[in-house]
């Protein structure tokens, strides 16, 4: 086995991945830098004797037939994989430390892994009319589910003054969305505060940029790279959205020894969730983890299975909560309930029965006594 640990570490290699390899087994470990219709660009450390430690070679690899058929993990950008010695084929995908997923767009009820092994998720929002706290809330739920640490980037801070926006106030309102969340106002155009991004990552750590089209993801990437790797397109004056040029997800090595992935072209971001051990279903506790204010209030609802819609004695609807935040919470709850029904028909029946009982307190179970 070929294993120059110190250099692979620069790509994010750690004992978490090393411990998954069978000692003595042949194979070359590498990281998937991009994926395109079943072809994968994989970074591997070449023979140490011929090139410097920090050089990597990129191999264009496919996937073995057995991996294809086995239903084992399918490679996603950011994955650590094992290549067959002497052939550019991926034999195996190593278990992931984190995984950023969404539901496949449109009607398909399948998980789509957008990015694997991301340490920090930069949630990018523009300060122009793209600014939308509800979308940030949704990305925060995705980040929570992924295991990556979310950091909100408020881009286009240079426009704040012209738009008479109170930057401090906006930062404060985002900090309200999630306890302890970092919010960084930046301007990719004027380079303001851009140096705060690498500071969020340790050596060899990986970040990803997520956000609507037009918020400035590729501008941020290009600025940090120091050169243009992806075409930035002119914004249509009407809606501030750049046209789609790239739709591939790709990993970049950044100056200062960290990695950054762009996640362009995500028009539709529907939640995907996998059940936690001991959970009643896929959606159990998922949203509550990101809405601790609602969870704290819900402890005081009269009914344990309160849906916070029309029940008497509901502590959530009775509270002084931003109605838009509650509506967004309930919307995502419905989305997860639908996912639950589609992925688990048995549980789905129960959920449906419970859903039908809304507004009929007789079917609810009071918390104490009875
Ligand atoms: P992406 O779709 O998220 O990758 O967004 P782009 O990087 O393509 O940027 C969309 C548009 O916003 C481009 O016209 C950029 O020049 C512009 N833009 C990006 N960052 C900034 C910024 O900090 N300030 C201003 N005023 N415009 C920006
Ligand atoms: Zn309630």
mmCIF file of N, CA and C in Angstrom, residues 2-86:
data_model
loop_
_atom_site.group_PDB
_atom_site.id
_atom_site.type_symbol
_atom_site.label_atom_id
_atom_site.label_comp_id
_atom_site.label_asym_id
_atom_site.label_seq_id
_atom_site.Cartn_x
_atom_site.Cartn_y
_atom_site.Cartn_z
ATOM 1 N N UNK A 2 0.428 2.209 -0.728
ATOM 2 C CA UNK A 2 1.187 3.434 -0.895
ATOM 3 C C UNK A 2 0.552 4.499 -0.021
ATOM 4 N N UNK A 3 1.252 4.965 0.979
ATOM 5 C CA UNK A 3 0.603 5.827 1.951
ATOM 6 C C UNK A 3 1.355 7.001 2.517
ATOM 7 N N UNK A 4 1.637 8.008 1.735
ATOM 8 C CA UNK A 4 2.375 9.152 2.267
ATOM 9 C C UNK A 4 1.426 10.037 3.065
ATOM 10 N N UNK A 5 1.253 9.662 4.325
ATOM 11 C CA UNK A 5 0.232 10.302 5.152
ATOM 12 C C UNK A 5 0.328 11.818 5.197
ATOM 13 N N UNK A 6 1.539 12.307 5.340
ATOM 14 C CA UNK A 6 1.670 13.741 5.563
ATOM 15 C C UNK A 6 1.103 14.525 4.383
ATOM 16 N N UNK A 7 1.305 14.050 3.162
ATOM 17 C CA UNK A 7 0.813 14.832 2.039
ATOM 18 C C UNK A 7 -0.688 14.625 1.821
ATOM 19 N N UNK A 8 -1.158 13.407 2.031
ATOM 20 C CA UNK A 8 -2.607 13.203 1.893
ATOM 21 C C UNK A 8 -3.368 14.029 2.928
ATOM 22 N N UNK A 9 -2.741 14.276 4.056
ATOM 23 C CA UNK A 9 -3.369 15.107 5.083
ATOM 24 C C UNK A 9 -3.733 16.487 4.547
ATOM 25 N N UNK A 10 -2.916 16.970 3.629
ATOM 26 C CA UNK A 10 -3.213 18.273 3.030
ATOM 27 C C UNK A 10 -4.533 18.241 2.257
ATOM 28 N N UNK A 11 -4.953 17.055 1.887
ATOM 29 C CA UNK A 11 -6.227 16.921 1.167
ATOM 30 C C UNK A 11 -7.371 16.533 2.100
ATOM 31 N N UNK A 12 -7.071 16.413 3.389
ATOM 32 C CA UNK A 12 -8.135 16.097 4.335
ATOM 33 C C UNK A 12 -8.085 14.690 4.902
ATOM 34 N N UNK A 13 -7.047 13.947 4.534
ATOM 35 C CA UNK A 13 -6.914 12.578 5.030
ATOM 36 C C UNK A 13 -6.725 12.576 6.542
ATOM 37 N N UNK A 14 -7.330 11.607 7.227
ATOM 38 C CA UNK A 14 -7.176 11.553 8.678
ATOM 39 C C UNK A 14 -7.269 10.101 9.128
ATOM 40 N N UNK A 15 -7.066 9.889 10.412
ATOM 41 C CA UNK A 15 -7.121 8.522 10.954
ATOM 42 C C UNK A 15 -8.517 7.933 10.777
ATOM 43 N N UNK A 16 -9.537 8.803 10.698
ATOM 44 C CA UNK A 16 -10.904 8.316 10.472
ATOM 45 C C UNK A 16 -10.965 7.492 9.193
ATOM 46 N N UNK A 17 -10.263 7.936 8.163
ATOM 47 C CA UNK A 17 -10.270 7.213 6.886
ATOM 48 C C UNK A 17 -9.237 6.077 6.903
ATOM 49 N N UNK A 18 -8.067 6.382 7.463
ATOM 50 C CA UNK A 18 -6.993 5.376 7.490
ATOM 51 C C UNK A 18 -7.457 4.109 8.198
ATOM 52 N N UNK A 19 -8.257 4.274 9.240
ATOM 53 C CA UNK A 19 -8.670 3.109 10.031
ATOM 54 C C UNK A 19 -9.648 2.212 9.276
ATOM 55 N N UNK A 20 -10.159 2.682 8.149
ATOM 56 C CA UNK A 20 -11.105 1.853 7.385
ATOM 57 C C UNK A 20 -10.409 0.922 6.398
ATOM 58 N N UNK A 21 -9.091 1.097 6.262
ATOM 59 C CA UNK A 21 -8.362 0.280 5.286
ATOM 60 C C UNK A 21 -7.878 -0.999 5.940
ATOM 61 N N UNK A 22 -7.945 -2.089 5.196
ATOM 62 C CA UNK A 22 -7.393 -3.339 5.707
ATOM 63 C C UNK A 22 -5.879 -3.278 5.550
ATOM 64 N N UNK A 23 -5.149 -3.543 6.641
ATOM 65 C CA UNK A 23 -3.701 -3.503 6.515
ATOM 66 C C UNK A 23 -3.240 -4.514 5.468
ATOM 67 N N UNK A 24 -2.346 -4.098 4.635
ATOM 68 C CA UNK A 24 -1.793 -5.020 3.648
ATOM 69 C C UNK A 24 -2.595 -5.117 2.364
ATOM 70 N N UNK A 25 -3.815 -4.578 2.357
ATOM 71 C CA UNK A 25 -4.614 -4.654 1.133
ATOM 72 C C UNK A 25 -4.043 -3.699 0.083
ATOM 73 N N UNK A 26 -4.090 -4.115 -1.160
ATOM 74 C CA UNK A 26 -3.585 -3.253 -2.229
ATOM 75 C C UNK A 26 -4.619 -2.184 -2.547
ATOM 76 N N UNK A 27 -4.158 -1.074 -3.085
ATOM 77 C CA UNK A 27 -5.106 -0.025 -3.449
ATOM 78 C C UNK A 27 -4.493 1.323 -3.173
ATOM 79 N N UNK A 28 -4.973 2.317 -3.880
ATOM 80 C CA UNK A 28 -4.449 3.666 -3.726
ATOM 81 C C UNK A 28 -5.581 4.568 -3.270
ATOM 82 N N UNK A 29 -5.351 5.273 -2.175
ATOM 83 C CA UNK A 29 -6.399 6.163 -1.673
ATOM 84 C C UNK A 29 -6.336 7.497 -2.378
ATOM 85 N N UNK A 30 -7.490 8.053 -2.636
ATOM 86 C CA UNK A 30 -7.535 9.352 -3.273
ATOM 87 C C UNK A 30 -8.833 10.054 -2.948
ATOM 88 N N UNK A 31 -8.886 11.343 -3.278
ATOM 89 C CA UNK A 31 -10.089 12.120 -2.974
ATOM 90 C C UNK A 31 -10.767 12.567 -4.256
ATOM 91 N N UNK A 32 -12.063 12.396 -4.304
ATOM 92 C CA UNK A 32 -12.832 12.774 -5.491
ATOM 93 C C UNK A 32 -12.948 14.298 -5.554
ATOM 94 N N UNK A 33 -12.387 14.882 -6.627
ATOM 95 C CA UNK A 33 -12.391 16.338 -6.773
ATOM 96 C C UNK A 33 -13.556 16.829 -7.623
ATOM 97 N N UNK A 34 -14.030 15.970 -8.510
ATOM 98 C CA UNK A 34 -15.234 16.335 -9.254
ATOM 99 C C UNK A 34 -15.855 15.081 -9.842
ATOM 100 N N UNK A 35 -17.111 15.187 -10.186
ATOM 101 C CA UNK A 35 -17.848 14.036 -10.708
ATOM 102 C C UNK A 35 -18.661 14.497 -11.903
ATOM 103 N N UNK A 36 -18.700 13.669 -12.912
ATOM 104 C CA UNK A 36 -19.439 14.038 -14.104
ATOM 105 C C UNK A 36 -19.931 12.778 -14.820
ATOM 106 N N UNK A 37 -21.203 12.493 -14.677
ATOM 107 C CA UNK A 37 -21.808 11.354 -15.366
ATOM 108 C C UNK A 37 -21.012 10.063 -15.252
ATOM 109 N N UNK A 38 -20.719 9.670 -14.026
ATOM 110 C CA UNK A 38 -20.050 8.383 -13.829
ATOM 111 C C UNK A 38 -18.544 8.406 -14.003
ATOM 112 N N UNK A 39 -17.974 9.593 -14.347
ATOM 113 C CA UNK A 39 -16.521 9.746 -14.401
ATOM 114 C C UNK A 39 -16.117 10.624 -13.219
ATOM 115 N N UNK A 40 -15.005 10.272 -12.625
ATOM 116 C CA UNK A 40 -14.589 10.999 -11.429
ATOM 117 C C UNK A 40 -13.137 11.437 -11.554
ATOM 118 N N UNK A 41 -12.870 12.696 -11.233
ATOM 119 C CA UNK A 41 -11.481 13.137 -11.138
ATOM 120 C C UNK A 41 -11.046 12.891 -9.701
ATOM 121 N N UNK A 42 -10.000 12.079 -9.560
ATOM 122 C CA UNK A 42 -9.550 11.693 -8.219
ATOM 123 C C UNK A 42 -8.121 12.167 -8.018
ATOM 124 N N UNK A 43 -7.891 12.827 -6.873
ATOM 125 C CA UNK A 43 -6.533 13.276 -6.534
ATOM 126 C C UNK A 43 -5.842 12.184 -5.757
ATOM 127 N N UNK A 44 -4.683 11.791 -6.243
ATOM 128 C CA UNK A 44 -3.889 10.824 -5.494
ATOM 129 C C UNK A 44 -2.478 11.377 -5.319
ATOM 130 N N UNK A 45 -1.809 10.890 -4.303
ATOM 131 C CA UNK A 45 -0.416 11.285 -4.104
ATOM 132 C C UNK A 45 0.430 10.361 -4.972
ATOM 133 N N UNK A 46 1.214 10.935 -5.853
ATOM 134 C CA UNK A 46 2.050 10.098 -6.707
ATOM 135 C C UNK A 46 3.241 9.576 -5.919
ATOM 136 N N UNK A 47 4.048 8.827 -6.576
ATOM 137 C CA UNK A 47 5.250 8.286 -5.952
ATOM 138 C C UNK A 47 6.052 9.407 -5.298
ATOM 139 N N UNK A 48 6.361 9.243 -4.045
ATOM 140 C CA UNK A 48 7.011 10.311 -3.292
ATOM 141 C C UNK A 48 8.394 10.672 -3.820
ATOM 142 N N UNK A 49 9.032 9.699 -4.472
ATOM 143 C CA UNK A 49 10.402 9.935 -4.900
ATOM 144 C C UNK A 49 10.477 10.877 -6.107
ATOM 145 N N UNK A 50 9.396 10.952 -6.871
ATOM 146 C CA UNK A 50 9.496 11.703 -8.120
ATOM 147 C C UNK A 50 9.028 13.148 -8.033
ATOM 148 N N UNK A 51 8.125 13.439 -7.133
ATOM 149 C CA UNK A 51 7.636 14.817 -7.052
ATOM 150 C C UNK A 51 7.597 15.298 -5.608
ATOM 151 N N UNK A 52 7.416 16.573 -5.450
ATOM 152 C CA UNK A 52 7.403 17.144 -4.109
ATOM 153 C C UNK A 52 6.158 16.679 -3.361
ATOM 154 N N UNK A 53 6.253 16.794 -2.058
ATOM 155 C CA UNK A 53 5.192 16.265 -1.186
ATOM 156 C C UNK A 53 3.817 16.844 -1.457
ATOM 157 N N UNK A 54 3.785 18.071 -1.888
ATOM 158 C CA UNK A 54 2.478 18.704 -1.996
ATOM 159 C C UNK A 54 1.882 18.573 -3.394
ATOM 160 N N UNK A 55 2.570 17.840 -4.247
ATOM 161 C CA UNK A 55 2.018 17.643 -5.586
ATOM 162 C C UNK A 55 1.127 16.408 -5.613
ATOM 163 N N UNK A 56 0.050 16.542 -6.321
ATOM 164 C CA UNK A 56 -0.851 15.404 -6.458
ATOM 165 C C UNK A 56 -1.136 15.202 -7.929
ATOM 166 N N UNK A 57 -1.439 14.003 -8.281
ATOM 167 C CA UNK A 57 -1.851 13.808 -9.662
ATOM 168 C C UNK A 57 -3.359 13.564 -9.676
ATOM 169 N N UNK A 58 -3.931 13.954 -10.790
ATOM 170 C CA UNK A 58 -5.367 13.840 -10.958
ATOM 171 C C UNK A 58 -5.612 12.681 -11.914
ATOM 172 N N UNK A 59 -6.368 11.705 -11.488
ATOM 173 C CA UNK A 59 -6.693 10.616 -12.410
ATOM 174 C C UNK A 59 -8.173 10.652 -12.745
ATOM 175 N N UNK A 60 -8.434 10.356 -13.983
ATOM 176 C CA UNK A 60 -9.811 10.302 -14.456
ATOM 177 C C UNK A 60 -10.276 8.858 -14.264
ATOM 178 N N UNK A 61 -11.144 8.642 -13.293
ATOM 179 C CA UNK A 61 -11.496 7.261 -12.928
ATOM 180 C C UNK A 61 -12.962 6.965 -13.169
ATOM 181 N N UNK A 62 -13.237 5.684 -13.374
ATOM 182 C CA UNK A 62 -14.630 5.242 -13.413
ATOM 183 C C UNK A 62 -14.851 4.348 -12.190
ATOM 184 N N UNK A 63 -15.979 3.689 -12.168
ATOM 185 C CA UNK A 63 -16.337 2.891 -11.002
ATOM 186 C C UNK A 63 -16.404 1.431 -11.417
ATOM 187 N N UNK A 64 -15.923 0.536 -10.567
ATOM 188 C CA UNK A 64 -15.962 -0.885 -10.944
ATOM 189 C C UNK A 64 -17.403 -1.367 -11.060
ATOM 190 N N UNK A 65 -17.559 -2.379 -11.900
ATOM 191 C CA UNK A 65 -18.885 -2.961 -12.089
ATOM 192 C C UNK A 65 -19.447 -3.489 -10.780
ATOM 193 N N UNK A 66 -18.581 -4.058 -9.946
ATOM 194 C CA UNK A 66 -19.098 -4.648 -8.705
ATOM 195 C C UNK A 66 -19.606 -3.570 -7.753
ATOM 196 N N UNK A 67 -18.934 -2.438 -7.715
ATOM 197 C CA UNK A 67 -19.426 -1.351 -6.860
ATOM 198 C C UNK A 67 -20.762 -0.838 -7.405
ATOM 199 N N UNK A 68 -20.826 -0.769 -8.713
ATOM 200 C CA UNK A 68 -22.045 -0.331 -9.385
ATOM 201 C C UNK A 68 -23.238 -1.209 -9.000
ATOM 202 N N UNK A 69 -22.968 -2.527 -8.970
ATOM 203 C CA UNK A 69 -24.070 -3.468 -8.712
ATOM 204 C C UNK A 69 -24.366 -3.654 -7.230
ATOM 205 N N UNK A 70 -23.336 -3.461 -6.392
ATOM 206 C CA UNK A 70 -23.484 -3.855 -4.985
ATOM 207 C C UNK A 70 -24.415 -2.950 -4.189
ATOM 208 N N UNK A 71 -24.663 -1.752 -4.700
ATOM 209 C CA UNK A 71 -25.477 -0.823 -3.920
ATOM 210 C C UNK A 71 -24.677 -0.198 -2.778
ATOM 211 N N UNK A 72 -23.350 -0.398 -2.782
ATOM 212 C CA UNK A 72 -22.504 0.241 -1.764
ATOM 213 C C UNK A 72 -22.454 1.739 -2.053
ATOM 214 N N UNK A 73 -21.787 2.490 -1.178
ATOM 215 C CA UNK A 73 -21.697 3.942 -1.342
ATOM 216 C C UNK A 73 -21.254 4.299 -2.748
ATOM 217 N N UNK A 74 -21.936 5.263 -3.336
ATOM 218 C CA UNK A 74 -21.604 5.771 -4.661
ATOM 219 C C UNK A 74 -20.755 7.033 -4.475
ATOM 220 N N UNK A 75 -19.677 7.197 -5.239
ATOM 221 C CA UNK A 75 -18.796 8.340 -4.970
ATOM 222 C C UNK A 75 -19.479 9.694 -5.179
ATOM 223 N N UNK A 76 -19.202 10.594 -4.266
ATOM 224 C CA UNK A 76 -19.643 11.988 -4.390
ATOM 225 C C UNK A 76 -18.401 12.855 -4.285
ATOM 226 N N UNK A 77 -18.513 14.096 -4.712
ATOM 227 C CA UNK A 77 -17.378 14.998 -4.623
ATOM 228 C C UNK A 77 -16.995 15.161 -3.145
ATOM 229 N N UNK A 78 -15.705 15.020 -2.868
ATOM 230 C CA UNK A 78 -15.230 15.110 -1.492
ATOM 231 C C UNK A 78 -14.976 13.758 -0.862
ATOM 232 N N UNK A 79 -15.445 12.713 -1.510
ATOM 233 C CA UNK A 79 -15.265 11.371 -0.955
ATOM 234 C C UNK A 79 -13.820 10.910 -1.020
ATOM 235 N N UNK A 80 -13.465 10.081 -0.046
ATOM 236 C CA UNK A 80 -12.215 9.331 -0.108
ATOM 237 C C UNK A 80 -12.521 7.970 -0.697
ATOM 238 N N UNK A 81 -11.758 7.608 -1.706
ATOM 239 C CA UNK A 81 -12.024 6.353 -2.405
ATOM 240 C C UNK A 81 -10.736 5.527 -2.494
ATOM 241 N N UNK A 82 -10.907 4.246 -2.785
ATOM 242 C CA UNK A 82 -9.758 3.375 -3.007
ATOM 243 C C UNK A 82 -9.759 2.971 -4.474
ATOM 244 N N UNK A 83 -8.658 3.295 -5.136
ATOM 245 C CA UNK A 83 -8.505 2.942 -6.553
ATOM 246 C C UNK A 83 -7.796 1.597 -6.666
ATOM 247 N N UNK A 84 -8.179 0.839 -7.650
ATOM 248 C CA UNK A 84 -7.503 -0.430 -7.930
ATOM 249 C C UNK A 84 -6.078 -0.130 -8.393
ATOM 250 N N UNK A 85 -5.083 -0.877 -7.884
ATOM 251 C CA UNK A 85 -3.712 -0.592 -8.303
ATOM 252 C C UNK A 85 -3.553 -0.807 -9.806
ATOM 253 N N UNK A 86 -2.969 0.144 -10.449
ATOM 254 C CA UNK A 86 -2.662 -0.013 -11.872
ATOM 255 C C UNK A 86 -3.815 0.269 -12.816
#
